[in-house]
CSV table of C-alpha atoms in Angstrom, one decimal:
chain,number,residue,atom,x,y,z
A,1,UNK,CA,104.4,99.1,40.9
A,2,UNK,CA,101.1,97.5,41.6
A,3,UNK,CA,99.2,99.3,44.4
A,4,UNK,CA,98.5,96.3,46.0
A,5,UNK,CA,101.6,94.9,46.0
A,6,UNK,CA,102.8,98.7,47.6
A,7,UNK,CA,100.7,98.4,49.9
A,8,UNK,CA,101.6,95.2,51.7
A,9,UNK,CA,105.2,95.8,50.8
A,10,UNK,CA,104.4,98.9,53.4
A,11,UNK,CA,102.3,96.9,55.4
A,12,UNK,CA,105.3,94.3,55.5
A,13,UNK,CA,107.7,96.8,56.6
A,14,UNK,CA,105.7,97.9,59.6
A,15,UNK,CA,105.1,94.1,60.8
A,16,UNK,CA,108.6,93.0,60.4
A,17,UNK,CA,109.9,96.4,62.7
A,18,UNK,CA,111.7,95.2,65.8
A,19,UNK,CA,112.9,96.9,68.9
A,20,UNK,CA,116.6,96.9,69.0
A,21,UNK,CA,118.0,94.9,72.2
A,22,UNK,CA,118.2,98.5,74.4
A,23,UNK,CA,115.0,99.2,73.8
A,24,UNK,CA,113.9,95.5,75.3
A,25,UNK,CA,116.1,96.0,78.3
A,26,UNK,CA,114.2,99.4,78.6
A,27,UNK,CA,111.1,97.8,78.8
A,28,UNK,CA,112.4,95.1,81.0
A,29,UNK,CA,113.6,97.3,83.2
A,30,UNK,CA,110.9,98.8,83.4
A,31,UNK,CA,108.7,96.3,84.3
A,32,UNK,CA,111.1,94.7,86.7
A,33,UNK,CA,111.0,98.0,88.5
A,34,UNK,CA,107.0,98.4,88.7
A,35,UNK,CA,107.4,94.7,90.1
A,36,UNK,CA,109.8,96.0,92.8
A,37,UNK,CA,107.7,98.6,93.4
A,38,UNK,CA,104.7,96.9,94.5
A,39,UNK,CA,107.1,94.2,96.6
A,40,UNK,CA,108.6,97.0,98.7
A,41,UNK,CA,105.2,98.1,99.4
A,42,UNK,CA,104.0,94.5,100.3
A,43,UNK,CA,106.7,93.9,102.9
A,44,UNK,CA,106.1,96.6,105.3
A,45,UNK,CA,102.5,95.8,105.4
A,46,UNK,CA,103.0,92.1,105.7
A,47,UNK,CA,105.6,93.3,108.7
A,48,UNK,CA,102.9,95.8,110.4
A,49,UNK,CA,100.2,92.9,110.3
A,50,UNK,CA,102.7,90.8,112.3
A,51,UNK,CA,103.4,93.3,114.5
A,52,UNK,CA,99.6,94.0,115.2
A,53,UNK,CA,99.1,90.6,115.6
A,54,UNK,CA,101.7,89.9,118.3
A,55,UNK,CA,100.8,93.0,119.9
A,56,UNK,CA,97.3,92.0,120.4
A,57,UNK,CA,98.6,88.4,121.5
A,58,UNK,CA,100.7,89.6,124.1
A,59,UNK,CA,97.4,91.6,125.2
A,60,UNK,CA,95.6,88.6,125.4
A,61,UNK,CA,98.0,86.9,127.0
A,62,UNK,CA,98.7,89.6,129.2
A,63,UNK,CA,95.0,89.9,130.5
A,64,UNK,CA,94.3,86.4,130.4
A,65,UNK,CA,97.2,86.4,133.1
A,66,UNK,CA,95.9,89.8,135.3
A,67,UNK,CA,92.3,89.2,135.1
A,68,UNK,CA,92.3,87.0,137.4
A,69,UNK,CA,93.7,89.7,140.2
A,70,UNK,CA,92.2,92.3,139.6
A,71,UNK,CA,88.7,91.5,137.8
A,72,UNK,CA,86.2,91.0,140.9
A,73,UNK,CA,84.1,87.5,140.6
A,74,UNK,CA,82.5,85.7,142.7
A,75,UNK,CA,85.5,83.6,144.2
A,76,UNK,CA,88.0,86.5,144.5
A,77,UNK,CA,85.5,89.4,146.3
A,78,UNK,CA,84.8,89.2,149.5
A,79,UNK,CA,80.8,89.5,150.4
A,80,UNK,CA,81.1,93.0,151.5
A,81,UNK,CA,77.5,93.4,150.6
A,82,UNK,CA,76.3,90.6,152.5
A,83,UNK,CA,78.2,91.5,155.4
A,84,UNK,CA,76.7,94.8,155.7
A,85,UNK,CA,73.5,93.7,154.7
A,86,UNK,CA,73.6,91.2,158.1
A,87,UNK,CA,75.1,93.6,160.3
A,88,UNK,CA,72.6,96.2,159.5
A,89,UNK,CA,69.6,93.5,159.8
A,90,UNK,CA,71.3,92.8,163.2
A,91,UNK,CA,70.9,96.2,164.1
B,1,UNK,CA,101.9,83.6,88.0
B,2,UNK,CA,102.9,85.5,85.4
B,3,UNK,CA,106.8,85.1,84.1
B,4,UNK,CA,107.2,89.2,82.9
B,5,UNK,CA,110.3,88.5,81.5
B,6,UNK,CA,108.6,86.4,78.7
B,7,UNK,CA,105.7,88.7,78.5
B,8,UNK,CA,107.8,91.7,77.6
B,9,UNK,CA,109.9,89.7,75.5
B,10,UNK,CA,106.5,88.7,73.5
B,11,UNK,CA,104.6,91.6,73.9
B,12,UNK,CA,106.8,94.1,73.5
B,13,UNK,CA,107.7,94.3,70.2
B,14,UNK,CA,103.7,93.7,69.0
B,15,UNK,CA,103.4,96.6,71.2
B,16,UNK,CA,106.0,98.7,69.5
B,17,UNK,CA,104.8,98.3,66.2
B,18,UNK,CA,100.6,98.5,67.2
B,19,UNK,CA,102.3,102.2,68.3
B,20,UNK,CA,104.4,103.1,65.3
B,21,UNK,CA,101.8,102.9,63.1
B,22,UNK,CA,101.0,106.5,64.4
B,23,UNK,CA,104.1,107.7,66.0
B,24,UNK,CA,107.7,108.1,65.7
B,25,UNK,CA,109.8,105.5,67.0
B,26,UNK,CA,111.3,107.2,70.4
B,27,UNK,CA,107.3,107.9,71.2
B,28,UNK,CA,106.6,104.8,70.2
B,29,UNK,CA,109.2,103.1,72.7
B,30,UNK,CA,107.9,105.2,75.4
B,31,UNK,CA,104.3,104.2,74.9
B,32,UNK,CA,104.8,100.5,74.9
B,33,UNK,CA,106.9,101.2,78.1
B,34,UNK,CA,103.8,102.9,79.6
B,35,UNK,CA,101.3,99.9,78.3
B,36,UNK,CA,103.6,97.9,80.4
B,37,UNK,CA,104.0,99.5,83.6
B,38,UNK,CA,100.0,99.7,83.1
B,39,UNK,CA,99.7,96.2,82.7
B,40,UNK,CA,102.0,94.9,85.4
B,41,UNK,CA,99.9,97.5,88.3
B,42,UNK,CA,96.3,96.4,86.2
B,43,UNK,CA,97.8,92.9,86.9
B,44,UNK,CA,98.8,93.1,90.7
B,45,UNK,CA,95.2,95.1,91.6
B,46,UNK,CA,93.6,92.1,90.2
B,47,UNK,CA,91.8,93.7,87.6
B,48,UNK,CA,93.0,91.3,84.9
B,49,UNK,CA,89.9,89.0,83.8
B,50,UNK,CA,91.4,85.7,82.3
B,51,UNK,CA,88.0,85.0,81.3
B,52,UNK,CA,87.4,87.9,79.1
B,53,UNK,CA,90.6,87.2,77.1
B,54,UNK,CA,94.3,86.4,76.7
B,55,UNK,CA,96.7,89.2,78.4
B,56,UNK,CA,97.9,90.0,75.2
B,57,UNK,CA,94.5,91.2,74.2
B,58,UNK,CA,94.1,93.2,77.6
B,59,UNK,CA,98.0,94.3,76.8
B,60,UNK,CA,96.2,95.8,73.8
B,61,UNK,CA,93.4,97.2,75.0
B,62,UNK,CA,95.2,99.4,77.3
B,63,UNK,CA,97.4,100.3,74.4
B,64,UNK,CA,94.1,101.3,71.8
B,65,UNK,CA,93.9,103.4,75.3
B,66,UNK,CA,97.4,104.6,75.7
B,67,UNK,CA,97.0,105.9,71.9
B,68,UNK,CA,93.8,108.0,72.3
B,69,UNK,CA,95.0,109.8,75.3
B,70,UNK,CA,98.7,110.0,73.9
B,71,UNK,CA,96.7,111.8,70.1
B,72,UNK,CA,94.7,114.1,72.9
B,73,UNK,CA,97.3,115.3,74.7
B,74,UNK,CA,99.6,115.9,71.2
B,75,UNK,CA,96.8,117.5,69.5
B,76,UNK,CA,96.7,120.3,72.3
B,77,UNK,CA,100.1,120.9,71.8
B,78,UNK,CA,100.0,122.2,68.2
B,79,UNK,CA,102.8,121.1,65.5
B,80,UNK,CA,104.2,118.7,68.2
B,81,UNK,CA,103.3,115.8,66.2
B,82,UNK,CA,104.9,117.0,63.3
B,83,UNK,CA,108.0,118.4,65.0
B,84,UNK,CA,108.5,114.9,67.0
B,85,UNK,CA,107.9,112.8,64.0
B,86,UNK,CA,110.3,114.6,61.5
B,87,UNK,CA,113.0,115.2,64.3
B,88,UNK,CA,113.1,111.8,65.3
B,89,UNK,CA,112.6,109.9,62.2
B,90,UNK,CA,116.2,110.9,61.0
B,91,UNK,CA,117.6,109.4,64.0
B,92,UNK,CA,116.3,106.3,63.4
B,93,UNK,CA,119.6,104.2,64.2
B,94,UNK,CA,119.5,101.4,61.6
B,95,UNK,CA,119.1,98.3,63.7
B,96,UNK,CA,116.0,99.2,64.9
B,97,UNK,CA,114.1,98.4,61.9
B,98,UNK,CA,115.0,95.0,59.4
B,99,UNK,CA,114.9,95.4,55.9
B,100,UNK,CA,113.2,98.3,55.8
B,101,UNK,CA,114.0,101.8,55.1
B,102,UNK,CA,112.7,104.4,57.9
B,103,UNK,CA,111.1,106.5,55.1
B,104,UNK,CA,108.6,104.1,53.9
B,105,UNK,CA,107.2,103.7,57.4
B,106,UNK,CA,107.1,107.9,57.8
B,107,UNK,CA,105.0,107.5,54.6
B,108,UNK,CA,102.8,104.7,56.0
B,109,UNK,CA,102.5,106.3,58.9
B,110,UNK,CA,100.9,109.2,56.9
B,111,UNK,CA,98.6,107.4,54.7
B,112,UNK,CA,97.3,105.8,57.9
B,113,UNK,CA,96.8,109.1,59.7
B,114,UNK,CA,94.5,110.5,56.6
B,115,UNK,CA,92.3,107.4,57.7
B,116,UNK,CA,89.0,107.8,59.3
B,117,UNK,CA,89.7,106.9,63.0
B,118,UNK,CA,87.4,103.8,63.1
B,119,UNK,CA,89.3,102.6,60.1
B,120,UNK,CA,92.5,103.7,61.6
B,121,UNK,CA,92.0,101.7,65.1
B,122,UNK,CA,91.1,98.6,62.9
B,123,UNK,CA,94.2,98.9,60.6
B,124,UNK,CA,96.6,99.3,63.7
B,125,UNK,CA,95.5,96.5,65.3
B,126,UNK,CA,95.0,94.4,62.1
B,127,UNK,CA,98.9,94.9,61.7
B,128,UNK,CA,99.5,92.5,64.8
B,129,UNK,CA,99.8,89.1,62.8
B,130,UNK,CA,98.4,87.2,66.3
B,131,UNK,CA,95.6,89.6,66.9
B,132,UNK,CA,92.6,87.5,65.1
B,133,UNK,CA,89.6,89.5,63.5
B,134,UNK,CA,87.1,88.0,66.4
B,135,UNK,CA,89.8,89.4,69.3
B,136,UNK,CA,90.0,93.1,67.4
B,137,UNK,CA,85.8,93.1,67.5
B,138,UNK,CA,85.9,92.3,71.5
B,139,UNK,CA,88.4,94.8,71.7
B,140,UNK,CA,86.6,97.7,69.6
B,141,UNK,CA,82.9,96.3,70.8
B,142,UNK,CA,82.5,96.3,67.2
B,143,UNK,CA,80.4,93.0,65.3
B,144,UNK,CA,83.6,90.6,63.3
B,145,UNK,CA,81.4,91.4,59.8
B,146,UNK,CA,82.1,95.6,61.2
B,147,UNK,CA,85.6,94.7,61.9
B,148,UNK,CA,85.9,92.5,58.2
B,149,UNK,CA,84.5,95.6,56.1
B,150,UNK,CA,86.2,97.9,57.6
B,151,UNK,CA,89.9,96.2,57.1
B,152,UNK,CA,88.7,95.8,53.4
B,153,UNK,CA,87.8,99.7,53.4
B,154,UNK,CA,90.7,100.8,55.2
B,155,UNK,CA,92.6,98.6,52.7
B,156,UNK,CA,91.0,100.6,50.0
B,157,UNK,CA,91.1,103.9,51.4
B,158,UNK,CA,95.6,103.3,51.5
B,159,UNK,CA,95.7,102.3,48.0
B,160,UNK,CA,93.9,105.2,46.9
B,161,UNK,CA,95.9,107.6,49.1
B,162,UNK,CA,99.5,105.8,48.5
B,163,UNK,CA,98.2,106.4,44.8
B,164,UNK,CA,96.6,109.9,44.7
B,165,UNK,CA,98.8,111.8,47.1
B,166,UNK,CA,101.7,109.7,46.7
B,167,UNK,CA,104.1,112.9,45.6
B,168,UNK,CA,102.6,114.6,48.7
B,169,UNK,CA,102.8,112.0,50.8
B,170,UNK,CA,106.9,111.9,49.9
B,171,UNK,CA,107.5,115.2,50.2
C-alpha cells in the first residue's frame, strides 16, 4: 500500500474513534457532579451573608431604639455640672 | 451561561481522541474526564478568558496540560505505560471505536510516540478536524509557518516510521 495513503487510513481511524454512550454518561456525570459541587458550596455562603446581614440589622435597629436611653446628650442629662459648678460659686 | 450538557456532548469525544493518540483507551476516558472537571472549576473561578479564544481551545489547552503531567507521572512509574497500554488495548469492547480495528490505533499510537515531542504535540492536536492551524499556534505559542512545517515534518517522520519499522512496530 501507498505510505500515504497508510497513513491517513491511520490517521482516519484515530479521528473517526468515538466514546461509546457509558463513557459520555461518565463524563456527564462527572461534570454534573463538579457543578453540584460548587452549588452546595454557594448556598451556605449565600445563607451566612443573610444571616450576617439580619444580624447586623436587628443591631441597628436595636440601638437605633436604646440609644436614645441610655446614650447621654444634651436633652436627656441633667446639668449636673452646671449645678455643681453654681453651688460651689455660691459658696 | 454555559449549557455543560452540550459542551461534553461536543467536547468530549475531541477530547477522547486528542488523548488516545498517546494512551490506551481506559486512560484516555479518564483524562478527558479530568480536562472536564478542570474546565467546569477553571470556568466557575472565572478564569476562562472569552477573549483569548473559544472554550474548546481552553478545553484543549488544559488537556496539552493534562497530557504532560499524565507522561510525567507514567514515566516515573517504569513499564506502566507499556503494561497499561497492552492490558487494556485487548479489552477494547468493539463499540467504542467505528470501523476501525483497535490494533491499527496501538500501532499509531506507536509511530506517534517515536515522534519528537514538538512534533508529537502538533500531530495530536492537528488530529482535531475543528482545531485550525492559527488556534494550535496560540495554543503551543508557536508562529502558524512553525506549526505548518512541523505537521509536514511530523507527517514525514510517520511515513518513514510506519515504513521502516513497520514489522517492529506490529509486533
Amino acid at each position: 500500500m501507498n505510505k500515504d495513503k497508510e497513513l491517513e487510513l491511520l490517521l482516519a481511524q484515530l479521528r473517526n474513534a468515538k466514546p461509546n454512550n457509558s463513557q459520555m454518561a461518565k463524563w456527564q456525570m462527572a461534570v454534573q457532579t463538579e457543578l453540584g459541587k460548587t452549588n452546595a458550596f454557594r448556598k451556605p455562603m449565600f445563607r451566612w451573608t443573610t444571616q450576617m446581614a439580619a444580624v447586623l440589622a436587628t443591631g441597628f435597629i436595636l440601638g437605633a431604639v436604646t440609644s436614645q436611653y441610655f446614650i447621654p446628650t444634651q436633652e436627656n442629662t441633667e446639668p449636673v455640672a452646671t449645678i455643681q459648678y453654681t453651688f460651689s460659686k455660691s459658696e | 451561561m454555559v449549557n455543560w450538557t452540550v459542551t461534553v456532548n461536543e467536547l468530549g469525544p475531541r477530547l477522547y481522541r486528542y488523548f488516545l493518540g498517546s494512551f490506551a483507551p481506559d486512560v484516555a476516558e479518564e483524562l478527558v474526564q479530568e480536562v472536564l472537571v478542570r474546565v467546569v472549576r477553571g470556568w466557575q473561578a472565572g478564569s476562562f478568558d472569552a477573549s483569548k479564544g473559544t472554550l474548546a481551545m481552553w478545553a484543549f489547552g488544559m488537556a496539552h496540560n493534562v497530557r504532560l503531567e499524565t507522561l510525567r507521572i507514567l514515566k516515573k512509574e517504569a513499564g506502566f505505560i507499556k503494561l497499561r497500554d497492552e492490558d487494556s488495548i485487548e479489552k477494547i469492547e468493539a463499540p467504542a471505536f467505528i470501523g476501525e480495528s483497535p490494533y491499527d490505533l496501538k500501532v499509531l499510537r506507536k509511530a506517534i510516540s517515536q515522534l519528537p515531542e514538538a512534533e508529537r504535540q502538533i500531530v495530536l492536536l492537528h488530529i482535531d478536524d475543528h482545531l485550525s492551524l492559527s488556534e494550535i499556534s496560540s495554543l503551543l505559542d508557536m508562529p502558524v509557518g512553525t506549526v505548518k512545517s512541523h505537521v509536514h515534518r511530523a507527517k514525514e517522520n510517520l511515513k518513514e516510521i510506519l515504513g521502516e519499522n513497520k514489522k517492529e512496530i506490529y509486533e
